[in-house]
Short mmCIF file of C-alpha atoms in Angstrom, two decimals:
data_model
loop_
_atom_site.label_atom_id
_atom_site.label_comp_id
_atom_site.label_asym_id
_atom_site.label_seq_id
_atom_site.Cartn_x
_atom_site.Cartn_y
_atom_site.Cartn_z
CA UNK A 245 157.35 230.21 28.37
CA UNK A 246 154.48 227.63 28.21
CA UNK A 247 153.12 226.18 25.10
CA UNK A 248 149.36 225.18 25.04
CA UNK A 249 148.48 222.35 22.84
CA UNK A 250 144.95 222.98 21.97
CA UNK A 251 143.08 219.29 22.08
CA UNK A 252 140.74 218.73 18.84
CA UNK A 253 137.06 218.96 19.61
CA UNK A 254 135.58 215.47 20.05
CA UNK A 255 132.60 214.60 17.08
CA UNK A 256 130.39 211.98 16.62
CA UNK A 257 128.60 210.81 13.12
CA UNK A 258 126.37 208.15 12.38
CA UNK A 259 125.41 206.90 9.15
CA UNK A 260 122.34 205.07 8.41
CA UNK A 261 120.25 203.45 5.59
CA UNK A 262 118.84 200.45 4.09
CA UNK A 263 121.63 197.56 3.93
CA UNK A 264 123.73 197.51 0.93
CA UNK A 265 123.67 201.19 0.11
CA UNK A 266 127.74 201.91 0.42
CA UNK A 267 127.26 203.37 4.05
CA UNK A 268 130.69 201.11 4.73
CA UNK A 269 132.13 201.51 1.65
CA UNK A 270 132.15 205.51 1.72
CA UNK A 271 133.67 205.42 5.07
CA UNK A 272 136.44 202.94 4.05
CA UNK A 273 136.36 205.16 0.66
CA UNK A 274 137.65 208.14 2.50
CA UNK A 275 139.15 207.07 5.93
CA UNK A 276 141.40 204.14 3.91
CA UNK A 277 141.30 205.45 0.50
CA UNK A 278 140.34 202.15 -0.77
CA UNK A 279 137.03 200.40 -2.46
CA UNK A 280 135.87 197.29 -1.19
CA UNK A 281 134.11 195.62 -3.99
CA UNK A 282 132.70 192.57 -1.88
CA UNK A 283 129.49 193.04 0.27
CA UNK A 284 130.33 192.43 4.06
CA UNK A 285 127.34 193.07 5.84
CA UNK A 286 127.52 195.59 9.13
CA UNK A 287 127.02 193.58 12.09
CA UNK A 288 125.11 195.82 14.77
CA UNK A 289 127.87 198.63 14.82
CA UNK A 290 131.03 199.44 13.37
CA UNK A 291 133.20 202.08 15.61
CA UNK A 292 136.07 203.96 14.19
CA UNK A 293 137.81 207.15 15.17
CA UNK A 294 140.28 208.92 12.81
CA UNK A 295 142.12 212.84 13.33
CA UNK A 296 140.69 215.14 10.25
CA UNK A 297 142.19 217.93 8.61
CA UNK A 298 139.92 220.31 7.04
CA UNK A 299 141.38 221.94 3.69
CA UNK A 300 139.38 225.03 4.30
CA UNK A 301 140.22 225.89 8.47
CA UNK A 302 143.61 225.05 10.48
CA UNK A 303 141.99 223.24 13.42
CA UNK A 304 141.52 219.47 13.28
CA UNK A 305 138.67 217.58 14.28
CA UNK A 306 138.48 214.16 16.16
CA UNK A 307 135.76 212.54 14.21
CA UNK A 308 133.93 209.09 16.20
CA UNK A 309 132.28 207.02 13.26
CA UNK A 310 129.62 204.82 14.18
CA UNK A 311 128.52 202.91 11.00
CA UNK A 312 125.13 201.37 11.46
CA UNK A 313 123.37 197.76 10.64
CA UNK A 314 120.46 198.91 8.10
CA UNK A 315 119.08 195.35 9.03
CA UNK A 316 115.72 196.20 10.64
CA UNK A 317 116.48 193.55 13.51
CA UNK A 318 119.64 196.01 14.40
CA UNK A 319 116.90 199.11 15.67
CA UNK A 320 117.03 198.44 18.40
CA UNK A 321 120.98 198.36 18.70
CA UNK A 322 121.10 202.09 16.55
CA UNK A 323 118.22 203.63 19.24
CA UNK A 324 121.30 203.42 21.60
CA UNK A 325 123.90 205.52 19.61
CA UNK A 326 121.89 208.77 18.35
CA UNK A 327 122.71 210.54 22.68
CA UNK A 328 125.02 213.31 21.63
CA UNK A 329 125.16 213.15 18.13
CA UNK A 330 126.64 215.82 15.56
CA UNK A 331 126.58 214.40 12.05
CA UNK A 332 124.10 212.07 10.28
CA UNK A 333 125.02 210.47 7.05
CA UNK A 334 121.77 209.11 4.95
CA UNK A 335 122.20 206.90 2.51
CA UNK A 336 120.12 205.08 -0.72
CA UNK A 337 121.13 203.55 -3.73
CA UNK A 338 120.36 205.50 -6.85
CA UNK A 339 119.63 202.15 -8.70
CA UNK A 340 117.15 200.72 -6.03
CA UNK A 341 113.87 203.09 -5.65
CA UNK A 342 113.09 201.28 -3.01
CA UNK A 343 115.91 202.34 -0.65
CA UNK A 344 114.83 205.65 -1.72
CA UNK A 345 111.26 204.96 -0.14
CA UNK A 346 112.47 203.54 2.79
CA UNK A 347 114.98 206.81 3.11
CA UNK A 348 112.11 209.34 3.60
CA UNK A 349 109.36 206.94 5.76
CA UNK A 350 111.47 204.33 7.19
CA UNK A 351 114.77 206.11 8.46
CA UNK A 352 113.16 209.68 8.36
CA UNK A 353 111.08 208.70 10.88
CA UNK A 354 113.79 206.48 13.13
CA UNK A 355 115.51 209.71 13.00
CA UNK A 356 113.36 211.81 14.41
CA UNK A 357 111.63 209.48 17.25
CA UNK A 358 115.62 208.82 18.52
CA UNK A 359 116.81 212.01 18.27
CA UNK A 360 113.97 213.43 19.90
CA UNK A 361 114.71 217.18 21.28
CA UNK A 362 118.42 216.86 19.93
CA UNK A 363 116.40 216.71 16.29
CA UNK A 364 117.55 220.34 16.19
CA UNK A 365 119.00 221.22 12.61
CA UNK A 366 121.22 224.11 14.24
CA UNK A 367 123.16 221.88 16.29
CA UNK A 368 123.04 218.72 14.10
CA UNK A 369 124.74 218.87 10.23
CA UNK A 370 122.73 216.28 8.23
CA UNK A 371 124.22 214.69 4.73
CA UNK A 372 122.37 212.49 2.32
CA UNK A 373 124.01 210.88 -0.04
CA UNK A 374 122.53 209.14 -3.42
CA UNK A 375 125.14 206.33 -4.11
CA UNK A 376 126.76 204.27 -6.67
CA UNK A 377 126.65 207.38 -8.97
CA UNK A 378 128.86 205.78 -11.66
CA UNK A 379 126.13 203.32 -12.85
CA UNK A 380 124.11 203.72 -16.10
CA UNK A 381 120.47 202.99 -14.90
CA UNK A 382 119.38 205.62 -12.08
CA UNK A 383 115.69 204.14 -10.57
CA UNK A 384 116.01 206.98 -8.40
CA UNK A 385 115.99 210.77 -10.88
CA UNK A 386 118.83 213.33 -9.53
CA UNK A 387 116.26 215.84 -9.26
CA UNK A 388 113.28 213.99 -7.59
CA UNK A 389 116.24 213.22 -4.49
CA UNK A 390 117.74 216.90 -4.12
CA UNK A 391 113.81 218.08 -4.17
CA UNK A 392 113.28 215.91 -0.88
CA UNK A 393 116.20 216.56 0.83
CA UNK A 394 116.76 220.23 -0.42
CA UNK A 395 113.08 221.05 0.91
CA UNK A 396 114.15 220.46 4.25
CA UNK A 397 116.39 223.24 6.06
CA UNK A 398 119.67 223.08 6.53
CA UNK A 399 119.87 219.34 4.81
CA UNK A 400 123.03 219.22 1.89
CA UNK A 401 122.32 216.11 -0.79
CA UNK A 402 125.21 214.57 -2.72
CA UNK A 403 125.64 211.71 -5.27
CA UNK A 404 128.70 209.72 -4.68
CA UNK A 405 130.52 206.82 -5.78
CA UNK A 406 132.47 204.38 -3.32
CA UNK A 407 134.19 202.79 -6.12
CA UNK A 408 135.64 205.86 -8.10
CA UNK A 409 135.73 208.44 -5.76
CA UNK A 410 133.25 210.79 -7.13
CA UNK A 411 132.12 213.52 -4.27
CA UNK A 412 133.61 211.34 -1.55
CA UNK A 413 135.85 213.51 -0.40
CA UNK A 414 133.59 216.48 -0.36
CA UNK A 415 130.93 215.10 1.60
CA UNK A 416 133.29 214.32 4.45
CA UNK A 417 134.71 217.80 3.83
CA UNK A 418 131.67 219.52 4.04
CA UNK A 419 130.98 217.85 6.90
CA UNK A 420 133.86 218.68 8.80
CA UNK A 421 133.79 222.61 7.69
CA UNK A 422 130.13 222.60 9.05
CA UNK A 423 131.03 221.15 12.53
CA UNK A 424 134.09 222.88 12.84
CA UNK A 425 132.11 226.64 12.08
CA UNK A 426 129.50 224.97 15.01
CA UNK A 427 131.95 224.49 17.19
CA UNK A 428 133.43 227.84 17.16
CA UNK A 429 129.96 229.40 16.81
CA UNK A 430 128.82 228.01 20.39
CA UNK A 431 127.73 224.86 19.14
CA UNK A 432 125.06 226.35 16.62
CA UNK A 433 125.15 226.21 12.72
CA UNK A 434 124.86 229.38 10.78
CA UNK A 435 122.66 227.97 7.87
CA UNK A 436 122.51 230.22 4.77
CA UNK A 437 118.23 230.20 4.14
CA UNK A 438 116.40 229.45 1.12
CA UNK A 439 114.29 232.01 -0.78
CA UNK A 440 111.77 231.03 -3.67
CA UNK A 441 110.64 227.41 -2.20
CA UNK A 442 107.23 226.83 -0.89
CA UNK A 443 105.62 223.54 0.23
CA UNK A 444 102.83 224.60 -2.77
CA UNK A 445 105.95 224.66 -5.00
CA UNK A 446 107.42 221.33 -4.08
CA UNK A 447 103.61 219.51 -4.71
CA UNK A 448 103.10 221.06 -7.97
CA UNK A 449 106.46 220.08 -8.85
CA UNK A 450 106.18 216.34 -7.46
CA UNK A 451 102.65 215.86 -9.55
CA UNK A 452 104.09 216.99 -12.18
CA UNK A 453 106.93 214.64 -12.89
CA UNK A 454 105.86 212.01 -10.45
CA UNK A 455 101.82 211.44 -11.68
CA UNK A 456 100.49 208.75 -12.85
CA UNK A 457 99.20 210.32 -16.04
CA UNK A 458 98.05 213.95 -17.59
CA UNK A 459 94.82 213.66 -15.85
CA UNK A 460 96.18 213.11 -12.15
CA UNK A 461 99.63 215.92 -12.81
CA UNK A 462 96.61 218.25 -13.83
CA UNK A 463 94.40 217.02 -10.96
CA UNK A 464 91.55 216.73 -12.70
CA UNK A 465 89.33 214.04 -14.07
CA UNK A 466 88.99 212.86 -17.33
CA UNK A 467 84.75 212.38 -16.82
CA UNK A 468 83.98 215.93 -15.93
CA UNK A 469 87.32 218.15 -16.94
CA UNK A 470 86.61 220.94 -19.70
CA UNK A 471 88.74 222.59 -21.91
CA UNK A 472 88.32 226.02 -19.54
CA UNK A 473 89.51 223.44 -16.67
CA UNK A 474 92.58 222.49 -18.65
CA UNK A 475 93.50 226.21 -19.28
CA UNK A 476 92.80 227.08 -15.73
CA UNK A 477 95.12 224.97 -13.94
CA UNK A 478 97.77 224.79 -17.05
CA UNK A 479 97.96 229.31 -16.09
CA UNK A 480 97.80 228.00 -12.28
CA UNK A 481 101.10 225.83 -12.82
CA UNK A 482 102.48 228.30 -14.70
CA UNK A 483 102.55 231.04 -12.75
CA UNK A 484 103.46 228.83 -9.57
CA UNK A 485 106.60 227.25 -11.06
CA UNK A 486 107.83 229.87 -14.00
CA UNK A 487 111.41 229.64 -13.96
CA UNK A 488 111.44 233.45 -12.79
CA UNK A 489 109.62 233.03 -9.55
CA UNK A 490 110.93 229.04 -8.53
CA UNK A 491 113.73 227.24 -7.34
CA UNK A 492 112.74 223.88 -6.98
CA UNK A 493 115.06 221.46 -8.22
CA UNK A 494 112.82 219.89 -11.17
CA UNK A 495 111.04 222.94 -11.66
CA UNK A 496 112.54 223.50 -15.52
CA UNK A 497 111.49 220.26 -16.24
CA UNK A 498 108.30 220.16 -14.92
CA UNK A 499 107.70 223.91 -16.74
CA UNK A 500 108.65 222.44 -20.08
CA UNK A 501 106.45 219.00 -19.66
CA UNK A 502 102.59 221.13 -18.01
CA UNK A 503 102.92 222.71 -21.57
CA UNK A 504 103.03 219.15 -23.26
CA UNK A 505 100.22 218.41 -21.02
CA UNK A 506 97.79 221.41 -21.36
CA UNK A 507 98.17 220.11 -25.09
CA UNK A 508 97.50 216.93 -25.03
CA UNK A 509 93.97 217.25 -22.70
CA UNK A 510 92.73 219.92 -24.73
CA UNK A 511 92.75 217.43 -27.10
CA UNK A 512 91.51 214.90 -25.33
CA UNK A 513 88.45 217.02 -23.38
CA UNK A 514 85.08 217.62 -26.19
CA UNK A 515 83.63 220.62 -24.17
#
């Protein structure tokens, strides 16, 4: 009688962000189990390849890490490691907006002009991750990240920390369940589809918690707005983002605050 020893499907990830955003650190966090408190910048590429065990099938996965430079001088050394790619790990620091910024213009776009045709969300599990969780003063709101990255299909958003362990373990996890069920799927993800989101959703959710003041959330202009203007668009947000009919991450938040706001300008507007 002949045994067959089944040989774990190969898999490649890359991770990729601005420098100093724990791209290393939740690698080492999960592959080594340890934290590495000192900054040691990534140098082009780091390769590693390690045998994984999901908890949640019986087949292992061979998993190829290749942890990127976010040093805008490396580009041109990443543009050479997105061929054949199954994984991308995003990362920003929740206490640096800027890295945040950079995440959706910057590295969006590198993503998509390297992956070209492979930037197919069926065949390609994408992961972003909002690190150093465990600090006090977020720049970047919990809500305002999983709106991006939840708006776009098939994309999963975490908040981790490298130094205590918090979600490590099930990003990599749900990463490895979500290549394994595209591997025995023909190589295509089966991606569950969201229901209540619309792009008019997400803006009137953005304005709302991200404008400048009342007058710009409300999109009107303090010069010409009346009160009927006020009441207008205050039953125009309502209707658009009432908890019963959206599922925006933000949404409750920006119900509660178009309230405060259609309060405030009727007070503010004479006519």
């Amino acid at each position: 009688m002949t045994t067959t020893i089944s040989t774990p499907p190969n898999v490649k990830l890359l991770s990729l962000g601005d420098k100093q955003t724990g791209k290393s650190c939740l690698i080492k966090r999960y592959c080594e189990k340890r934290f590495v408190s000192k900054y040691q910048m990534t140098i082009g590429i780091d390769y590693g390849t390690t045998l994984v065990n999901s908890t949640t099938k019986s087949k292992p996965l061979k998993l190829h890490i290749f942890d990127t430079g976010g040093h805008a001088c490396f580009s041109q050394i990443r543009k050479d490691f997105y061929e054949n790619c199954q994984a991308i790990l995003l990362t920003f620091n929740m206490n640096d907006s800027k890295t945040f910024e950079n995440l959706k213009n910057y590295w969006y776009e590198e993503l998509k002009q390297n992956l070209g045709t492979q930037f197919d969300i069926d065949s390609l599990v994408i992961v972003v991750c909002g690190t150093h969780s465990d600090s006090n003063t977020f720049e970047v709101k919990s809500d305002e990240a999983k709106l991006w990255v939840e708006s776009k299909r098939g994309w999963k958003y975490f908040e981790t920390s490298a130094q205590n362990g918090e979600n490590v373990a099930e990003v990599f996890e749900y990463i490895f369940s979500e290549l394994l069920n595209m591997h025995e799927n023909d190589g295509r993800r089966i991606i569950e589809e969201k229901t209540g989101f619309s792009d008019e959703q997400i803006e009137a959710v953005e304005r709302i918690l991200k404008g400048k003041d009342n007058w710009h959330k409300f999109n009107l202009h303090p010069n010409n707005a009346t009160k009927d203007d006020v009441k207008k668009q205050y039953k125009h947000y309502a209707k658009l983002i009432h908890p019963d009919k959206c599922t925006v991450p933000g949404h409750e938040e920006a119900f509660k605050e178009i309230v405060m706001i259609r309060n405030a300008l009727l007070k503010s507007v004479k006519k």
